[in-house]
Short mmCIF file of C-alpha atoms (C1' of nucleotides) in Angstrom, two decimals:
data_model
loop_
_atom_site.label_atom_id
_atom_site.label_comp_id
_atom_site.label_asym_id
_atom_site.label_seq_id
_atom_site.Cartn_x
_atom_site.Cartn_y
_atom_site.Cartn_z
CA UNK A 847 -16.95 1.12 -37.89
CA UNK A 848 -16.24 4.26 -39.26
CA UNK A 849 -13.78 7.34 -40.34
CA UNK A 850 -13.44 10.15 -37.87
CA UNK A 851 -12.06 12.75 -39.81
CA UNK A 852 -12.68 15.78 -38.75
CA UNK A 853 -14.49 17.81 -41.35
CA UNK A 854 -17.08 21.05 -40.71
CA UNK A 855 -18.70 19.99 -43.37
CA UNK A 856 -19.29 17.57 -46.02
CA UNK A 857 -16.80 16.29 -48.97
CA UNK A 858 -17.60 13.92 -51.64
CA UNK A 859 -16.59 10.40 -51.62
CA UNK A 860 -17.02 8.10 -54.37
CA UNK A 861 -20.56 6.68 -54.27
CA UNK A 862 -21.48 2.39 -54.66
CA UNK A 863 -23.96 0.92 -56.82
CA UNK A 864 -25.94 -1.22 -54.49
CA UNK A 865 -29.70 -0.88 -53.88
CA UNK A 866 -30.33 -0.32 -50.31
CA UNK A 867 -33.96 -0.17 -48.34
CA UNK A 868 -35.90 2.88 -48.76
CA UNK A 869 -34.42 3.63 -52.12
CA UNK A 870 -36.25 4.72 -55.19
CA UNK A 871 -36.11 1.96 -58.15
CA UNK A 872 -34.92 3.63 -60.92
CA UNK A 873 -32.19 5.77 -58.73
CA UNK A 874 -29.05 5.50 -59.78
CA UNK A 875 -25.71 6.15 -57.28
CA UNK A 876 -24.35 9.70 -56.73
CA UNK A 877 -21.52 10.49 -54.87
CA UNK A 878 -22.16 10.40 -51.25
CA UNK A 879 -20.96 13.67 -49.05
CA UNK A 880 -19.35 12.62 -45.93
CA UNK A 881 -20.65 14.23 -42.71
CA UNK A 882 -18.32 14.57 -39.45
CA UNK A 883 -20.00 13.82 -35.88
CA UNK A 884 -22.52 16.49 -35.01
CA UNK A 885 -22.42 18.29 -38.56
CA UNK A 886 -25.52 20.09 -39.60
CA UNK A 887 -26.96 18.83 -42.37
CA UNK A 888 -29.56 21.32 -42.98
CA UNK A 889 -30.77 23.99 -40.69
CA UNK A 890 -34.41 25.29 -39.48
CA UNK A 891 -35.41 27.72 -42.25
CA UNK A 892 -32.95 26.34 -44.92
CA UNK A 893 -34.44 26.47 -48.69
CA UNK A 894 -35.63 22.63 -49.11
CA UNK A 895 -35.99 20.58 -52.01
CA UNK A 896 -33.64 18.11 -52.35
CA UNK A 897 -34.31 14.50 -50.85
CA UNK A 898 -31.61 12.90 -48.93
CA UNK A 899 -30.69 9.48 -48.16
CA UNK A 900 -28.33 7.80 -45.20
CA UNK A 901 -25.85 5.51 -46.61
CA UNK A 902 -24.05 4.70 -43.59
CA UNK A 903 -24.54 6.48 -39.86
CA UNK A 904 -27.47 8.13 -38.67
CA UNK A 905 -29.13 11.05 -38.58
CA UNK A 906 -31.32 13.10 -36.28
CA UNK A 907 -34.23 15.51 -37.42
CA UNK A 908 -34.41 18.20 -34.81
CA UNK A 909 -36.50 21.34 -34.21
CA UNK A 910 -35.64 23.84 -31.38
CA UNK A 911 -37.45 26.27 -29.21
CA UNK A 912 -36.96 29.44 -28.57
CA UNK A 913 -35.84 28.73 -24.88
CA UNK A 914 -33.89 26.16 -26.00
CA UNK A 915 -35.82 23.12 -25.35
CA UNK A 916 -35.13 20.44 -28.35
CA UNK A 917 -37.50 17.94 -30.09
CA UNK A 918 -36.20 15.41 -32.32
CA UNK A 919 -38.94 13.79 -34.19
CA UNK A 920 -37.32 11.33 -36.02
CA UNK A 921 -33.77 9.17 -36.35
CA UNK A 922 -32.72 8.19 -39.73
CA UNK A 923 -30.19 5.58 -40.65
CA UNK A 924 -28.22 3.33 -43.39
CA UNK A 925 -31.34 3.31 -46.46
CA UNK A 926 -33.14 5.52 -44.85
CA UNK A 927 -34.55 9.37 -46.97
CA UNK A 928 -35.38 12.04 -45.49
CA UNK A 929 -35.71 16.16 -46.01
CA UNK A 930 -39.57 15.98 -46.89
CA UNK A 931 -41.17 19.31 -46.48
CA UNK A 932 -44.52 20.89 -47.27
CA UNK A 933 -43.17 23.91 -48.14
CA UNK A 934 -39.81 25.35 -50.04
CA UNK A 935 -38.31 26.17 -46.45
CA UNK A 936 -37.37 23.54 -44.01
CA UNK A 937 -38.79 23.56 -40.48
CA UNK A 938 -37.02 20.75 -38.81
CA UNK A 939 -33.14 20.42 -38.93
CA UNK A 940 -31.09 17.29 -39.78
CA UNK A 941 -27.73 16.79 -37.98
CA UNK A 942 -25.44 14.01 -38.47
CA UNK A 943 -25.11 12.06 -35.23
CA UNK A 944 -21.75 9.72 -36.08
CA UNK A 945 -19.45 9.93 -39.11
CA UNK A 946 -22.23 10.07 -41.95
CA UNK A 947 -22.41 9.70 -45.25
CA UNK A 948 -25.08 11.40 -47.47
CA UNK A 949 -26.72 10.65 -51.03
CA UNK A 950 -28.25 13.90 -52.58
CA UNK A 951 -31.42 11.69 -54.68
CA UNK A 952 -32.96 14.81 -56.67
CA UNK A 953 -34.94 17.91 -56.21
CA UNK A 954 -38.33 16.95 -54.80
CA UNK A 955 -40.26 19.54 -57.02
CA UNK A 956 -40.33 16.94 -60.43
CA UNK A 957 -43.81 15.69 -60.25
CA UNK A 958 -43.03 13.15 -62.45
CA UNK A 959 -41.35 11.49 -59.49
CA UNK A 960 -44.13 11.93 -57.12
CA UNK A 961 -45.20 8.19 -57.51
CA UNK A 962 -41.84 7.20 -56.26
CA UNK A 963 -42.08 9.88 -53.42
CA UNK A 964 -45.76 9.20 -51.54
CA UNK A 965 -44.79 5.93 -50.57
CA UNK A 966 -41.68 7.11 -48.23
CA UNK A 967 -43.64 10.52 -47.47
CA UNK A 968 -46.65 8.34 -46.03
CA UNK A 969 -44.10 6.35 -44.25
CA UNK A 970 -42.86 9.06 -42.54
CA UNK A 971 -46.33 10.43 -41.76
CA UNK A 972 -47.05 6.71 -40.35
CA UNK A 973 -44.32 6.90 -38.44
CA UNK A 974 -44.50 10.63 -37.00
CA UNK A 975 -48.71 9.19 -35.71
CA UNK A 976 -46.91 6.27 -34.29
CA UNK A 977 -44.56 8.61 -32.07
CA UNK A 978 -47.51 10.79 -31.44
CA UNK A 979 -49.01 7.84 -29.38
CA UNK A 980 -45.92 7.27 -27.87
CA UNK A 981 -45.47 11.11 -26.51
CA UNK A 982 -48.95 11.92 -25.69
CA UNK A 983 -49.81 8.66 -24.05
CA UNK A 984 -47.20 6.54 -22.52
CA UNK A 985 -45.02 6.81 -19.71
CA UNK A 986 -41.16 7.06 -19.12
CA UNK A 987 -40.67 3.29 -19.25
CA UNK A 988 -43.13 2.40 -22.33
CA UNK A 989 -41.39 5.10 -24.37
CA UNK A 990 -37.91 3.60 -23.61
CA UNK A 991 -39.53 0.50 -24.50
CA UNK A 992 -41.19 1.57 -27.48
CA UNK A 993 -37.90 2.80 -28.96
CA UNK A 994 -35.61 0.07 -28.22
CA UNK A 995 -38.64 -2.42 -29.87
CA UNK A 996 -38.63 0.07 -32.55
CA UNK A 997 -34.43 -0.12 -33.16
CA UNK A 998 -34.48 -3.75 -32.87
CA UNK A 999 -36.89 -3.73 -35.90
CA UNK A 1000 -34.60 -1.45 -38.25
CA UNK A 1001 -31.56 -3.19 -36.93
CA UNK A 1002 -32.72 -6.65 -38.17
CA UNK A 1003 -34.39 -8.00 -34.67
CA UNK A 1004 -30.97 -9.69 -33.83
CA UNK A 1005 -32.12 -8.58 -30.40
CA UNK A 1006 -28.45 -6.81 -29.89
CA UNK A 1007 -29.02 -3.05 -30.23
CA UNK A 1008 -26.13 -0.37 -30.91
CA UNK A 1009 -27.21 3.04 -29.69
CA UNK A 1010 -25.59 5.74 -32.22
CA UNK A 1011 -26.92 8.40 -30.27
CA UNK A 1012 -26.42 9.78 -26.71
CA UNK A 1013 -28.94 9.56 -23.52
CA UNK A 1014 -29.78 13.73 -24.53
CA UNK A 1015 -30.79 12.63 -27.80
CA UNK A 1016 -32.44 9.60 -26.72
CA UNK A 1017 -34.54 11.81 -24.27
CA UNK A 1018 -35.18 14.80 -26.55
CA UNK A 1019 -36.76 12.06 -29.09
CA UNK A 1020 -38.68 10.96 -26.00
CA UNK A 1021 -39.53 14.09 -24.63
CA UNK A 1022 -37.88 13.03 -21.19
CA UNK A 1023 -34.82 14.49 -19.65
CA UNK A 1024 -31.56 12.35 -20.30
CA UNK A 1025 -31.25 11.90 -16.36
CA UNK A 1026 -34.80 9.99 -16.71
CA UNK A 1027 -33.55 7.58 -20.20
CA UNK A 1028 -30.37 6.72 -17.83
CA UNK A 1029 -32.81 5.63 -15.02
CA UNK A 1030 -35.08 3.61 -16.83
CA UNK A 1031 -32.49 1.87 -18.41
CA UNK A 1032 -31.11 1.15 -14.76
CA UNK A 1033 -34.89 -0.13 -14.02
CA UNK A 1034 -35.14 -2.44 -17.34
CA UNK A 1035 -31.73 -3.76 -16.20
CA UNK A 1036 -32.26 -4.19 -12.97
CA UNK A 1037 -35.80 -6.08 -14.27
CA UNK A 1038 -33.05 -8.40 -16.45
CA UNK A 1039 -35.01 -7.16 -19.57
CA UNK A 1040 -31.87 -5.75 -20.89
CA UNK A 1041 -28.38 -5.88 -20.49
CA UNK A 1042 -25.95 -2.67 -21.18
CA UNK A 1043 -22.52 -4.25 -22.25
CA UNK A 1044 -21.25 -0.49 -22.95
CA UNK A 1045 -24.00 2.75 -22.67
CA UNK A 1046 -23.95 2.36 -26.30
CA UNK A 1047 -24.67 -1.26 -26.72
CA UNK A 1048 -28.10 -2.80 -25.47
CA UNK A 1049 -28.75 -6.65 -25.26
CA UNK A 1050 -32.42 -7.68 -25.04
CA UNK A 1051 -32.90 -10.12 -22.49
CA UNK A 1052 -36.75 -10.52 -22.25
CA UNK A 1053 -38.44 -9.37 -25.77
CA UNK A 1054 -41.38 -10.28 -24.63
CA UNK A 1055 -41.46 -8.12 -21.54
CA UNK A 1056 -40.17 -4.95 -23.54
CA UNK A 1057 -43.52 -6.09 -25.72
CA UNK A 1058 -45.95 -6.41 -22.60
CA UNK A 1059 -44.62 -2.90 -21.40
CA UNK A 1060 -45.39 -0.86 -24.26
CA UNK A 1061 -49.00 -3.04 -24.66
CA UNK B 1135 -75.89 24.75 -37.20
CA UNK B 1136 -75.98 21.08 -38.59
CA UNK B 1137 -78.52 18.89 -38.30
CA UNK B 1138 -78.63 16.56 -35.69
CA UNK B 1139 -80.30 13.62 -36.97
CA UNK B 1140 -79.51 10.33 -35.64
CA UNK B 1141 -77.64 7.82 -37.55
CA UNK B 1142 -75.98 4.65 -36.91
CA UNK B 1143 -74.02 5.14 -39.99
CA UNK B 1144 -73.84 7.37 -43.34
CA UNK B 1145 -76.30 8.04 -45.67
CA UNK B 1146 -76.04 9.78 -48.89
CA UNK B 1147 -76.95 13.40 -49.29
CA UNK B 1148 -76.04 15.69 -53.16
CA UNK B 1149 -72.96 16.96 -53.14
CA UNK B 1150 -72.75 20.70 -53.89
CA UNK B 1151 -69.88 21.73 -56.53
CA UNK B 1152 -68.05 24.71 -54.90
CA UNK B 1153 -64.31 24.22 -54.47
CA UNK B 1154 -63.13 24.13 -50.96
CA UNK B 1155 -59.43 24.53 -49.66
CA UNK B 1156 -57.31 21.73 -49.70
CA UNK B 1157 -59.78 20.12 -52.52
CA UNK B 1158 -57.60 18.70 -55.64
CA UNK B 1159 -57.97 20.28 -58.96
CA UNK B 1160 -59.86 18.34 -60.94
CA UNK B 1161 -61.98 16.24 -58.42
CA UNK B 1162 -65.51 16.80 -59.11
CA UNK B 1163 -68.40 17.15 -56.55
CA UNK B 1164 -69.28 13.73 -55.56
CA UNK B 1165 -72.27 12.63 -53.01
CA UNK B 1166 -71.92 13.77 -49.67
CA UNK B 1167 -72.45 10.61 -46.70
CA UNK B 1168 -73.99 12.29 -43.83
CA UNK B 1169 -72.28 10.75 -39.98
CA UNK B 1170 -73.84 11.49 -37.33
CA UNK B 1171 -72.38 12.77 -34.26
CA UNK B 1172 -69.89 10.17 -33.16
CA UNK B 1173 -69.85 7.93 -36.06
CA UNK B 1174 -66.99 5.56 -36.65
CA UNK B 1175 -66.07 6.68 -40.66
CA UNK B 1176 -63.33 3.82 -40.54
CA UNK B 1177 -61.99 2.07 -37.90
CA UNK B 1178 -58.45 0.69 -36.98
CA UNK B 1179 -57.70 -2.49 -38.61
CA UNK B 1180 -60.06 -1.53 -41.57
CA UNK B 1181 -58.85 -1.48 -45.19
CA UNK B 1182 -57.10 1.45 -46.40
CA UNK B 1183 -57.61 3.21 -49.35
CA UNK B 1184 -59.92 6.18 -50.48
CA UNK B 1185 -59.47 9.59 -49.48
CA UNK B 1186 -62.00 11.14 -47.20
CA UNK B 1187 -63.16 15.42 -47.57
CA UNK B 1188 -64.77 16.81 -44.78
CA UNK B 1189 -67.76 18.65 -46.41
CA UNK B 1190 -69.15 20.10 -42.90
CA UNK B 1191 -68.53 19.38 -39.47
CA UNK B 1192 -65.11 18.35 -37.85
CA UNK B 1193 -63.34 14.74 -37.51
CA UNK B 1194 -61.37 13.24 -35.08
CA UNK B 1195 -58.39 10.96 -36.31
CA UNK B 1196 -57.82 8.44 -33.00
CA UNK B 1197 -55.99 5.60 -31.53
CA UNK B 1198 -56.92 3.55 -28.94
CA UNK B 1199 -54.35 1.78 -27.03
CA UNK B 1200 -55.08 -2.15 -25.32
CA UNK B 1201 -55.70 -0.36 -21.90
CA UNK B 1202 -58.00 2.17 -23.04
CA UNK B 1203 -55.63 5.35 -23.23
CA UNK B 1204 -56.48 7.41 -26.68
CA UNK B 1205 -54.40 9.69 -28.56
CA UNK B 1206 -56.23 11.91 -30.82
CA UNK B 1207 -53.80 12.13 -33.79
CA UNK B 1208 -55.24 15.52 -35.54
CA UNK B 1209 -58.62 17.14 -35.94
CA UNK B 1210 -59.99 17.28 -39.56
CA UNK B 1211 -62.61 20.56 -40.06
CA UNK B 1212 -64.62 21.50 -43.72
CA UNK B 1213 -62.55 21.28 -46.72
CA UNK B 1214 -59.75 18.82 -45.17
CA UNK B 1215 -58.77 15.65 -46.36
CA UNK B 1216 -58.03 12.71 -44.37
CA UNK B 1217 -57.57 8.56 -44.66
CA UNK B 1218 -53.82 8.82 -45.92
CA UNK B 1219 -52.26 5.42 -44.95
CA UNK B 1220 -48.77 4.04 -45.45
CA UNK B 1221 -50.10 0.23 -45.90
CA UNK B 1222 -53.14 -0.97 -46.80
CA UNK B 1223 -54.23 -1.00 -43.56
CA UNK B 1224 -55.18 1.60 -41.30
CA UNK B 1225 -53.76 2.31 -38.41
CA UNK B 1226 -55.65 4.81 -36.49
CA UNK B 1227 -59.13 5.32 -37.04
CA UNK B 1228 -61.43 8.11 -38.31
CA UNK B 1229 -64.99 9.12 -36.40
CA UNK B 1230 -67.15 12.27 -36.55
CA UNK B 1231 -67.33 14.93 -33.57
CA UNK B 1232 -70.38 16.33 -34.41
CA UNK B 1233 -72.85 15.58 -37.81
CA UNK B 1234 -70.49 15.62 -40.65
CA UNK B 1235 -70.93 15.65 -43.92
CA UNK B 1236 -68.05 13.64 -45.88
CA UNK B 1237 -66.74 12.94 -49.63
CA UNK B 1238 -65.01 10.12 -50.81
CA UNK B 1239 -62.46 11.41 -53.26
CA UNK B 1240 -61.19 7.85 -54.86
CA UNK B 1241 -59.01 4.98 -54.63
CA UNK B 1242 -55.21 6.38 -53.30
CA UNK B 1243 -53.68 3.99 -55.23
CA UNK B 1244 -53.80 5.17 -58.60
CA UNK B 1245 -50.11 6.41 -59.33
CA UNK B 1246 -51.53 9.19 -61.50
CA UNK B 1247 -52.46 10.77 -59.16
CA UNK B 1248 -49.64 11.14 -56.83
CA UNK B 1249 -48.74 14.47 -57.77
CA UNK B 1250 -52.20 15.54 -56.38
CA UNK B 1251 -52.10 13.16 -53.31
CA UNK B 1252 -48.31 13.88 -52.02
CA UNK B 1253 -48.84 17.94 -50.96
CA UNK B 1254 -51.62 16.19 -48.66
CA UNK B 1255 -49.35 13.96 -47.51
CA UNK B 1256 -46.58 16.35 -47.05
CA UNK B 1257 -48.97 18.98 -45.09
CA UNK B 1258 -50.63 15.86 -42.66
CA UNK B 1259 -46.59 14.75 -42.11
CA UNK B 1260 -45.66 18.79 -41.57
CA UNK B 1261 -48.60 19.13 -38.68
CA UNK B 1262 -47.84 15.73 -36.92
CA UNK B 1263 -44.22 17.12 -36.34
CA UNK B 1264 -45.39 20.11 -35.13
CA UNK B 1265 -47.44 18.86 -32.68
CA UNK B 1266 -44.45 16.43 -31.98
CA UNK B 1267 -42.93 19.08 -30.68
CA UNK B 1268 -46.04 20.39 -28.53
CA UNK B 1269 -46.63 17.00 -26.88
CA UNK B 1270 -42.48 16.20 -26.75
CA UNK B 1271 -41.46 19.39 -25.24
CA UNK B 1272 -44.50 22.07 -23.71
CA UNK B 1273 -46.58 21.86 -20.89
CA UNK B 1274 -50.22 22.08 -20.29
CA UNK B 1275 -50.61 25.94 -20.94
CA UNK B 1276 -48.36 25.90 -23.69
CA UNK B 1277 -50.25 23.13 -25.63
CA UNK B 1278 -53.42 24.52 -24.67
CA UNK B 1279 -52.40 27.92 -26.44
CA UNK B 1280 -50.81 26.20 -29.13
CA UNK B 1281 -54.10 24.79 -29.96
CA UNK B 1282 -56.50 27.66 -29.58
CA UNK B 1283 -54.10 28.96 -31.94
CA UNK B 1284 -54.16 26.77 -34.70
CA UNK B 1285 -57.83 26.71 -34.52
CA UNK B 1286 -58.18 30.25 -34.89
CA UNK B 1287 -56.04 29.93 -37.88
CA UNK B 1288 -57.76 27.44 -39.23
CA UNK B 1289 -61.25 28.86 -38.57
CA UNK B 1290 -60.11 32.45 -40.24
CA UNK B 1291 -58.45 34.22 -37.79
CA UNK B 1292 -61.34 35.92 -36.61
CA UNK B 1293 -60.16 35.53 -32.28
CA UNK B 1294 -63.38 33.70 -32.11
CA UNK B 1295 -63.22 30.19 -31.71
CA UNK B 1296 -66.30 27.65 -32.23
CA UNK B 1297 -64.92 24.11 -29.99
CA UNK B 1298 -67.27 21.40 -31.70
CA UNK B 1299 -65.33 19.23 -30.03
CA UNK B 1300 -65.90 18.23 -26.00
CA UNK B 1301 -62.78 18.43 -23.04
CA UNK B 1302 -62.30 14.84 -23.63
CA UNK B 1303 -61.29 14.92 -27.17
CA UNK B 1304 -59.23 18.72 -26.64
CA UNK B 1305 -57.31 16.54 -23.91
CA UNK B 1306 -56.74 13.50 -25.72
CA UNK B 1307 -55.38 15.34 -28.98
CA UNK B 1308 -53.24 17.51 -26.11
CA UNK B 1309 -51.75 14.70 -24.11
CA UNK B 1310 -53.51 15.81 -21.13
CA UNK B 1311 -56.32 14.63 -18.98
CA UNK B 1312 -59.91 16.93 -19.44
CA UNK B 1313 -59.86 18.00 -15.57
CA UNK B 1314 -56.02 19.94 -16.75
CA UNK B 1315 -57.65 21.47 -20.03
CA UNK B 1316 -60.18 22.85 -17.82
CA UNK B 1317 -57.81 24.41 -15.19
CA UNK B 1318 -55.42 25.53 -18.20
CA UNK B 1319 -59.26 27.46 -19.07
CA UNK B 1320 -59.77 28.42 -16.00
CA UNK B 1321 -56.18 29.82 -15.55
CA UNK B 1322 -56.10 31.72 -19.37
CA UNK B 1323 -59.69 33.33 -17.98
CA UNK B 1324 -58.45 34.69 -14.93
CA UNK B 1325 -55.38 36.04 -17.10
CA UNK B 1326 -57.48 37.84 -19.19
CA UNK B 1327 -56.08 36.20 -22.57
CA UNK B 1328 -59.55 34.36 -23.43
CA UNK B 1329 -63.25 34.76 -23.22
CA UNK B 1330 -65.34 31.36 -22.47
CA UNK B 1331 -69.09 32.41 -23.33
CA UNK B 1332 -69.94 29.08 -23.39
CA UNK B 1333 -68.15 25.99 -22.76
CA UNK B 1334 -67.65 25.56 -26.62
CA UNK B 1335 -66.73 29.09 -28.07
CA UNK B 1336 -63.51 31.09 -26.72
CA UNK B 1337 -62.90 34.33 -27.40
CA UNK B 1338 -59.50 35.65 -28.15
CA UNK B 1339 -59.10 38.73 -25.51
CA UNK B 1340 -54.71 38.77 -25.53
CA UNK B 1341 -53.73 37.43 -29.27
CA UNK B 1342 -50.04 37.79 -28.33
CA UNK B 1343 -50.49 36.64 -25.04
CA UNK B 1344 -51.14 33.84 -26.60
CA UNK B 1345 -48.68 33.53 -28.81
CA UNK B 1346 -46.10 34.33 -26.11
CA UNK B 1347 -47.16 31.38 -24.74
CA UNK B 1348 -45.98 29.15 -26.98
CA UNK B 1349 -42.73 30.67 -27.96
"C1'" DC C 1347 -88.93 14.87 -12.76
"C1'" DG C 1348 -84.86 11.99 -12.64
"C1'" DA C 1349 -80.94 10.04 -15.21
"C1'" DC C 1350 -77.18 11.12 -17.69
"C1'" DC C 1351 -73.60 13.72 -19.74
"C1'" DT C 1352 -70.35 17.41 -19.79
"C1'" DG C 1353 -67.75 20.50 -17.43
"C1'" DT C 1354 -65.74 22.59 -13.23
"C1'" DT C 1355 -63.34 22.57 -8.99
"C1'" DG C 1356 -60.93 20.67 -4.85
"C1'" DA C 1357 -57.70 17.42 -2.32
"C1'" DT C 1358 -54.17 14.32 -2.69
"C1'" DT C 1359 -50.75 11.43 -5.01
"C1'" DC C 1360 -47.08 10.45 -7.93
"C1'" DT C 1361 -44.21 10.64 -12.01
"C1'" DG C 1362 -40.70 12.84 -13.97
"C1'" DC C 1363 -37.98 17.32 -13.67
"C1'" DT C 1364 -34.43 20.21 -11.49
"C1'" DC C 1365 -30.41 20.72 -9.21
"C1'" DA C 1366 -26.34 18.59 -7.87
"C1'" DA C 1367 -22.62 15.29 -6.96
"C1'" DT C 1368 -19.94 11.57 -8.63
"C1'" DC C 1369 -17.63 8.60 -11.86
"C1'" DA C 1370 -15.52 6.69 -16.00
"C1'" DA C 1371 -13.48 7.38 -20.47
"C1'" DC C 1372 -10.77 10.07 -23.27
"C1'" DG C 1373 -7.52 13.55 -25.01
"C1'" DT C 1374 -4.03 17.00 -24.30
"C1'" DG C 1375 0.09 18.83 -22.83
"C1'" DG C 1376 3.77 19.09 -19.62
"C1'" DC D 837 3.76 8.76 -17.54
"C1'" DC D 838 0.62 11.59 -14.99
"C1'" DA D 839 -2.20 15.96 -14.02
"C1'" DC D 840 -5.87 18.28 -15.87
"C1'" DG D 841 -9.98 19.38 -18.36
"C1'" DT D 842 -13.91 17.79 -20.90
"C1'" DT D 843 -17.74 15.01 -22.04
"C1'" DG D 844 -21.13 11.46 -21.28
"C1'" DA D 845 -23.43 8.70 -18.03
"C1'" DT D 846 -25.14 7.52 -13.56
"C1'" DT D 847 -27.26 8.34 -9.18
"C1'" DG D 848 -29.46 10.98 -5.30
"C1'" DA D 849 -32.60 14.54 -2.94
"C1'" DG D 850 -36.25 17.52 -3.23
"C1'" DC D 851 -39.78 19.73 -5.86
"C1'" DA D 852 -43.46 20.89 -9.22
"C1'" DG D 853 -46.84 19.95 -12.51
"C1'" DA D 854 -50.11 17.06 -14.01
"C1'" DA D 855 -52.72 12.81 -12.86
"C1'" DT D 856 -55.99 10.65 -9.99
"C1'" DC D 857 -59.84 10.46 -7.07
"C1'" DA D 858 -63.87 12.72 -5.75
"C1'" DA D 859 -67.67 15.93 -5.31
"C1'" DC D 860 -70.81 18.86 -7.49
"C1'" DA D 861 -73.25 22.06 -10.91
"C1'" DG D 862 -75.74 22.91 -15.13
"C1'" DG D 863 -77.99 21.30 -19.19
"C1'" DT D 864 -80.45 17.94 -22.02
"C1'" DC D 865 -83.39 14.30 -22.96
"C1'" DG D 866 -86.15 10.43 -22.05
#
DNA sequence: CGACCTGTTGATTCTGCTCAATCAACGTGG
DNA sequence: CCACGTTGATTGAGCAGAATCAACAGGTCG
């Protein structure tokens, strides 16, 4: 559904008008900067301030280790802001995952705006407790669950799911290895709870199974 | 050093006026409710709204899951605010560890005073993603460390470390079961790295043994 | 004192990781 | 067109770390 060009980095493409969910009222359209595949869209230790929002792909937030070990603590897509920080340096990453484009909203420093702001930063603290649950207390096959439930949601419940993202980044938002996200996925199929036209495309089957497993 | 009296629920003590971190400008003292040890402050389910201080003693934000696993979201010690909700509903609930003294700071909903409310916010949204990463990606020693560490930040970096808090609640903010916090105690003791006087005060012996240990 | 709670330690089990092979899809270049 | 290399996904075998089950010690409180 969208360009592959193959850009390093970002180049501006004219922005549209329409209001999408997650976005400020009183925001008006800015040119959106076009991200390739796997482009980095800030990195661990980057000045922060600006606010960002998807308008078309996804994104993943990402922190890594020293030993290399990866956590990505959140997924962002079409409507979607992100780049919150407590402090003026960023300590998570963003990455584009597919062909991305990006709407700069405004440095985050203007109080004036913070009543526009709280709302979407206590969303994203909701959501970062929610996932806290989810990686401290549940098991390979709830977490699978849990995420697919949790796509189907932002995806508009049409029980049809497309997967943007690969098994690794699947598993590193888990915390599982990718070999583990490919099994359970054999187990929910082989439970007819899901089908997998393509890796990349899940049907649900059984919603209310995918439910009862993550309680 | 608190007093251990024994009440079902709060009960109103004076407030003192000194300014304590993480306070707001311009909130004035306000009366202090007094939980004892193990008091539910607000439960899940209950209406959202105020803001919550901790005057003295140390809260445990906690969710309970339909099969009785708990994940214990964050820890909340003297001068910390808590009760930050996305809806009006809240999602996790608040209870004291041992007798706690507790403000209410006001409604959240006045827009006014967002710019004072969204550093809060940003700070409780920067720690849950950290310790995404601890419960995503590091194992039992690792998260054990990573937590004796942020308590000794948070308790003035002094390598001596005052647990109010029992196994149970260490294991369920850890995603680990109390008999594995124990071992991971038993294991940093024979290393050398800590002291255990007593079951609920740790002495730093190795500070960058420890902090090797978590990358 | 006895009951209970918290914490420690041991034995065993099991989930998910590691290491490894295989396969399909895709792109490139001869 | 096919040979080759690459990448993503799947599957298998064996292992390790943490969970589970269980026993026990020390402290507190009725």
């Amino acid at each position: 559904m969208l360009m592959e060009t193959e850009f390093a980095g970002a180049v501006q493409v004219q922005g549209r008008t329409h209001h999408t969910p997650g976005l400020p009222p009183a925001t008006h359209a800015t040119a959106i900067s076009y991200y390739a595949p796997n482009a980095m869209i800030y990195a661990q230790g980057d000045t922060a301030g600006p606010l960002y929002q998807v308008a078309f792909g996804a994104v993943r937030i990402c922190r890594l280790t020293a030993d290399g070990r990866r956590q990505i603590s959140a997924f962002h897509f079409a409507g979607e802001v992100f780049g919150f920080e407590a402090t003026s340096e960023h300590h998570f990453c963003a990455e584009s995952i597919e062909g991305t484009g990006i709407r700069v909203l405004r440095a985050a420093t203007g109080d004036g705006y913070a009543g526009q702001i709280l709302p979407l930063a206590l969303a994203g603290l909701s959501r970062a407790q929610e996932h806290l649950l989810v990686l401290g207390r549940q098991n390979a096959t709830e977490r699978l669950a849990a995420f697919l439930l949790d796509l189907n949601d932002r995806q508009g419940n049409h029980e049809e799911i497309d997967l943007p993202m690969q098994r690794l980044d699947i598993a590193d938002y888990l915390g599982l290895t990718f070999e583990t996200v490919s099994r359970v996925f054999r187990r929910l199929k082989d439970a007819r709870i899901v089908a997998l036209p393509t890796a990349r495309h899940v049907d649900i089957l059984d919603l209310g199974a995918l439910e009862t497993l993550c309680e």
